[in-house]
mmCIF file of C-alpha atoms in Angstrom:
data_model
loop_
_atom_site.group_PDB
_atom_site.id
_atom_site.type_symbol
_atom_site.label_atom_id
_atom_site.label_comp_id
_atom_site.label_asym_id
_atom_site.label_seq_id
_atom_site.Cartn_x
_atom_site.Cartn_y
_atom_site.Cartn_z
ATOM 1 C CA UNK A 843 0.000 0.000 0.000
ATOM 2 C CA UNK A 844 1.520 3.310 -1.055
ATOM 3 C CA UNK A 845 0.483 6.681 0.343
ATOM 4 C CA UNK A 846 -1.668 7.369 -2.721
ATOM 5 C CA UNK A 847 -3.346 3.977 -3.090
ATOM 6 C CA UNK A 848 -6.556 3.200 -1.199
ATOM 7 C CA UNK A 849 -6.643 0.787 1.734
ATOM 8 C CA UNK A 850 -7.971 -2.526 0.409
ATOM 9 C CA UNK A 851 -10.545 -4.067 2.750
ATOM 10 C CA UNK A 852 -12.141 -7.520 2.913
ATOM 11 C CA UNK A 853 -15.527 -7.551 4.689
ATOM 12 C CA UNK A 854 -16.511 -10.577 6.762
ATOM 13 C CA UNK A 855 -19.995 -10.647 8.282
ATOM 14 C CA UNK A 856 -22.594 -13.399 8.089
ATOM 15 C CA UNK A 857 -25.447 -10.923 7.565
ATOM 16 C CA UNK A 858 -25.832 -9.888 3.911
ATOM 17 C CA UNK A 859 -27.672 -6.697 4.930
ATOM 18 C CA UNK A 860 -24.775 -5.644 7.190
ATOM 19 C CA UNK A 861 -22.275 -6.351 4.407
ATOM 20 C CA UNK A 862 -24.368 -4.306 1.983
ATOM 21 C CA UNK A 863 -24.481 -1.409 4.444
ATOM 22 C CA UNK A 864 -20.732 -1.562 5.009
ATOM 23 C CA UNK A 865 -20.135 -1.795 1.259
ATOM 24 C CA UNK A 866 -22.162 1.379 0.699
ATOM 25 C CA UNK A 867 -20.542 3.159 3.625
ATOM 26 C CA UNK A 868 -16.970 2.246 2.654
ATOM 27 C CA UNK A 869 -17.779 3.090 -0.954
ATOM 28 C CA UNK A 870 -18.274 6.689 0.190
ATOM 29 C CA UNK A 871 -14.648 6.878 1.414
ATOM 30 C CA UNK A 872 -12.349 7.726 -1.514
ATOM 31 C CA UNK A 873 -9.289 6.238 0.201
ATOM 32 C CA UNK A 874 -10.855 2.850 1.027
ATOM 33 C CA UNK A 875 -11.598 0.115 -1.518
ATOM 34 C CA UNK A 876 -13.577 -3.053 -0.763
ATOM 35 C CA UNK A 877 -11.586 -5.925 -2.258
ATOM 36 C CA UNK A 878 -14.114 -8.637 -1.401
ATOM 37 C CA UNK A 879 -16.854 -9.938 0.884
ATOM 38 C CA UNK A 880 -17.096 -13.096 2.975
ATOM 39 C CA UNK A 881 -20.115 -14.490 4.812
ATOM 40 C CA UNK A 882 -18.237 -17.157 6.800
ATOM 41 C CA UNK A 883 -14.925 -17.519 8.606
ATOM 42 C CA UNK A 884 -13.818 -20.132 6.090
ATOM 43 C CA UNK A 885 -14.546 -17.763 3.188
ATOM 44 C CA UNK A 886 -12.655 -14.954 4.940
ATOM 45 C CA UNK A 887 -9.544 -17.115 5.371
ATOM 46 C CA UNK A 888 -9.648 -18.241 1.731
ATOM 47 C CA UNK A 889 -10.300 -14.742 0.345
ATOM 48 C CA UNK A 890 -7.637 -13.139 2.554
ATOM 49 C CA UNK A 891 -5.096 -15.579 1.085
ATOM 50 C CA UNK A 892 -6.342 -15.015 -2.477
ATOM 51 C CA UNK A 893 -6.859 -11.220 -2.423
ATOM 52 C CA UNK A 894 -4.147 -10.096 0.060
ATOM 53 C CA UNK A 895 -6.189 -7.155 1.386
ATOM 54 C CA UNK A 896 -4.603 -4.617 3.723
ATOM 55 C CA UNK A 897 -7.325 -5.094 6.336
ATOM 56 C CA UNK A 898 -10.039 -7.665 7.052
ATOM 57 C CA UNK A 899 -13.075 -6.143 8.768
ATOM 58 C CA UNK A 900 -14.118 -9.151 10.877
ATOM 59 C CA UNK A 901 -17.346 -9.862 12.752
ATOM 60 C CA UNK A 902 -16.946 -12.312 15.658
ATOM 61 C CA UNK A 903 -20.221 -14.236 15.471
ATOM 62 C CA UNK A 904 -20.488 -15.882 12.062
ATOM 63 C CA UNK A 905 -23.189 -18.517 12.527
ATOM 64 C CA UNK A 906 -22.265 -22.159 12.009
ATOM 65 C CA UNK A 907 -18.680 -23.093 11.252
ATOM 66 C CA UNK A 908 -15.550 -21.070 11.958
ATOM 67 C CA UNK A 909 -16.085 -17.993 14.120
ATOM 68 C CA UNK A 910 -14.349 -14.652 13.691
ATOM 69 C CA UNK A 911 -11.754 -15.398 16.360
ATOM 70 C CA UNK A 912 -10.578 -18.588 14.659
ATOM 71 C CA UNK A 913 -10.567 -16.842 11.266
ATOM 72 C CA UNK A 914 -8.488 -14.043 12.818
ATOM 73 C CA UNK A 915 -6.086 -16.607 14.287
ATOM 74 C CA UNK A 916 -5.530 -18.039 10.797
ATOM 75 C CA UNK A 917 -5.337 -14.719 8.928
ATOM 76 C CA UNK A 918 -3.196 -12.605 11.285
ATOM 77 C CA UNK A 919 0.055 -14.616 10.871
ATOM 78 C CA UNK A 920 -0.060 -13.940 7.102
ATOM 79 C CA UNK A 921 0.544 -10.229 7.716
ATOM 80 C CA UNK A 922 -2.992 -9.155 6.776
ATOM 81 C CA UNK A 923 -4.362 -6.895 9.531
ATOM 82 C CA UNK A 924 -7.643 -7.908 11.155
ATOM 83 C CA UNK A 925 -9.935 -5.238 12.561
ATOM 84 C CA UNK A 926 -12.804 -6.701 14.581
ATOM 85 C CA UNK A 927 -16.153 -4.974 14.000
ATOM 86 C CA UNK A 928 -18.809 -6.478 16.238
ATOM 87 C CA UNK A 929 -21.699 -5.784 18.585
ATOM 88 C CA UNK A 930 -20.096 -7.857 21.367
ATOM 89 C CA UNK A 931 -17.890 -6.212 23.992
ATOM 90 C CA UNK A 932 -17.594 -8.841 26.706
ATOM 91 C CA UNK A 933 -14.194 -9.309 28.330
ATOM 92 C CA UNK A 934 -14.012 -12.837 26.932
ATOM 93 C CA UNK A 935 -14.716 -11.729 23.339
ATOM 94 C CA UNK A 936 -12.211 -8.871 23.524
ATOM 95 C CA UNK A 937 -9.495 -11.061 25.039
ATOM 96 C CA UNK A 938 -10.007 -13.924 22.575
ATOM 97 C CA UNK A 939 -9.905 -11.580 19.566
ATOM 98 C CA UNK A 940 -6.782 -9.738 20.706
ATOM 99 C CA UNK A 941 -5.003 -12.978 21.634
ATOM 100 C CA UNK A 942 -5.888 -14.336 18.168
ATOM 101 C CA UNK A 943 -4.000 -11.411 16.604
ATOM 102 C CA UNK A 944 -6.624 -8.732 15.941
ATOM 103 C CA UNK A 945 -5.048 -5.315 15.342
ATOM 104 C CA UNK A 946 -8.116 -3.468 16.629
ATOM 105 C CA UNK A 947 -11.567 -3.969 18.122
ATOM 106 C CA UNK A 948 -14.483 -1.723 17.178
ATOM 107 C CA UNK A 949 -18.150 -1.846 18.039
ATOM 108 C CA UNK A 950 -20.749 -1.534 15.271
ATOM 109 C CA UNK A 951 -22.191 1.497 17.050
ATOM 110 C CA UNK A 952 -19.154 3.618 16.034
ATOM 111 C CA UNK A 953 -19.583 6.662 13.792
ATOM 112 C CA UNK A 954 -18.468 6.241 10.156
ATOM 113 C CA UNK A 955 -15.465 8.576 10.552
ATOM 114 C CA UNK A 956 -14.276 6.474 13.521
ATOM 115 C CA UNK A 957 -14.525 3.339 11.377
ATOM 116 C CA UNK A 958 -12.614 4.971 8.506
ATOM 117 C CA UNK A 959 -9.884 6.127 10.897
ATOM 118 C CA UNK A 960 -9.636 2.670 12.466
ATOM 119 C CA UNK A 961 -9.297 1.017 9.046
ATOM 120 C CA UNK A 962 -6.411 3.335 8.163
ATOM 121 C CA UNK A 963 -4.808 2.790 11.577
ATOM 122 C CA UNK A 964 -5.110 -0.997 11.191
ATOM 123 C CA UNK A 965 -3.551 -0.848 7.703
ATOM 124 C CA UNK A 966 -0.569 0.913 9.290
ATOM 125 C CA UNK A 967 -0.381 -1.645 12.096
ATOM 126 C CA UNK A 968 -1.683 0.725 14.771
ATOM 127 C CA UNK A 969 -4.191 -0.492 17.351
ATOM 128 C CA UNK A 970 -7.626 1.090 17.617
ATOM 129 C CA UNK A 971 -10.167 0.207 20.282
ATOM 130 C CA UNK A 972 -13.690 1.562 20.696
ATOM 131 C CA UNK A 973 -13.890 3.695 23.851
ATOM 132 C CA UNK A 974 -16.023 1.151 25.779
ATOM 133 C CA UNK A 975 -13.615 -1.624 24.778
ATOM 134 C CA UNK A 976 -10.572 0.411 25.852
ATOM 135 C CA UNK A 977 -12.269 1.060 29.208
ATOM 136 C CA UNK A 978 -12.908 -2.665 29.714
ATOM 137 C CA UNK A 979 -9.318 -3.535 28.796
ATOM 138 C CA UNK A 980 -7.969 -0.934 31.238
ATOM 139 C CA UNK A 981 -10.287 -2.098 34.023
ATOM 140 C CA UNK A 982 -9.277 -5.694 33.438
ATOM 141 C CA UNK A 983 -5.578 -4.803 33.559
ATOM 142 C CA UNK A 984 -6.074 -2.915 36.817
ATOM 143 C CA UNK A 985 -7.846 -5.848 38.470
ATOM 144 C CA UNK A 986 -6.836 -9.022 36.657
ATOM 145 C CA UNK A 987 -9.319 -11.891 36.734
ATOM 146 C CA UNK A 988 -8.362 -15.158 38.409
ATOM 147 C CA UNK A 989 -6.771 -17.487 35.906
ATOM 148 C CA UNK A 990 -8.416 -20.731 34.896
ATOM 149 C CA UNK A 991 -6.545 -24.038 35.059
ATOM 150 C CA UNK A 992 -5.838 -25.970 31.861
ATOM 151 C CA UNK A 993 -8.664 -28.411 32.692
ATOM 152 C CA UNK A 994 -11.072 -25.530 33.364
ATOM 153 C CA UNK A 995 -10.114 -24.004 30.002
ATOM 154 C CA UNK A 996 -10.736 -27.377 28.320
ATOM 155 C CA UNK A 997 -14.201 -27.548 29.877
ATOM 156 C CA UNK A 998 -14.946 -23.928 28.973
ATOM 157 C CA UNK A 999 -13.950 -24.633 25.358
ATOM 158 C CA UNK A 1000 -16.329 -27.613 25.233
ATOM 159 C CA UNK A 1001 -19.027 -25.441 26.812
ATOM 160 C CA UNK A 1002 -18.477 -22.834 24.071
ATOM 161 C CA UNK A 1003 -19.263 -25.538 21.504
ATOM 162 C CA UNK A 1004 -22.646 -26.003 23.168
ATOM 163 C CA UNK A 1005 -21.949 -29.390 24.759
ATOM 164 C CA UNK A 1006 -23.857 -30.508 27.831
ATOM 165 C CA UNK A 1007 -22.180 -31.920 30.959
ATOM 166 C CA UNK A 1008 -22.510 -35.546 29.808
ATOM 167 C CA UNK A 1009 -20.962 -34.781 26.391
ATOM 168 C CA UNK A 1010 -18.167 -32.739 27.986
ATOM 169 C CA UNK A 1011 -17.429 -35.652 30.337
ATOM 170 C CA UNK A 1012 -17.240 -38.061 27.371
ATOM 171 C CA UNK A 1013 -15.082 -35.705 25.301
ATOM 172 C CA UNK A 1014 -12.573 -35.159 28.123
ATOM 173 C CA UNK A 1015 -12.707 -38.693 29.577
ATOM 174 C CA UNK A 1016 -13.810 -37.520 33.029
ATOM 175 C CA UNK A 1017 -16.919 -38.094 35.134
ATOM 176 C CA UNK A 1018 -20.001 -35.911 34.886
ATOM 177 C CA UNK A 1019 -19.570 -35.054 38.598
ATOM 178 C CA UNK A 1020 -16.052 -33.779 37.859
ATOM 179 C CA UNK A 1021 -17.430 -31.597 35.069
ATOM 180 C CA UNK A 1022 -19.992 -30.118 37.490
ATOM 181 C CA UNK A 1023 -17.267 -29.417 40.074
ATOM 182 C CA UNK A 1024 -15.089 -27.670 37.488
ATOM 183 C CA UNK A 1025 -18.057 -25.674 36.173
ATOM 184 C CA UNK A 1026 -18.748 -24.424 39.708
ATOM 185 C CA UNK A 1027 -15.131 -23.226 40.007
ATOM 186 C CA UNK A 1028 -15.253 -21.623 36.532
ATOM 187 C CA UNK A 1029 -18.455 -19.739 37.416
ATOM 188 C CA UNK A 1030 -16.910 -18.514 40.688
ATOM 189 C CA UNK A 1031 -13.699 -17.360 39.011
ATOM 190 C CA UNK A 1032 -15.520 -15.588 36.185
ATOM 191 C CA UNK A 1033 -18.173 -14.098 38.443
ATOM 192 C CA UNK A 1034 -21.049 -15.605 36.451
ATOM 193 C CA UNK A 1035 -23.869 -17.976 37.335
ATOM 194 C CA UNK A 1036 -24.937 -19.435 33.998
ATOM 195 C CA UNK A 1037 -23.413 -21.472 31.186
ATOM 196 C CA UNK A 1038 -24.132 -18.622 28.768
ATOM 197 C CA UNK A 1039 -22.394 -16.152 31.090
ATOM 198 C CA UNK A 1040 -19.307 -18.357 31.255
#
């Protein structure tokens, strides 16, 4: 990307209406060019490899299949910048996206000029966070959450795939009672009281 060439962006969102809106919005910015669109994480990974955009604008929740975090994890090492654009600002979502290699994390409620600025910042390798996200990151750094054990992380990962206690027990070769015990500890550490919260 030279100073005079537009930033090439790949859109990844599973909602066609959202992609159409972003396409129209980005089309109004003379220094941003949409190189392609993806509706799934798998498509985003394939198109990022094929099109070599400067930035992938990545939603986190992409329906069935690969989510935005996993797509980010596969795209980021290639040198293509990933800018998360989502409605979700939970600590877990933010942490997973940043650990996967996202350059920035924006909420869909941002103003268009903020989005344009973040796309340019991401193309240059600079981090941009929506104000609410930056506040959450700062708060988390000031009072770090208790860390989960490897086994607790394994159970949480299975939980994220929608498995019930019996299926988690089978998958990890442990008893259902052990799963329940670990879930209790996970809930306590994360300060939640439901599976969805965890």
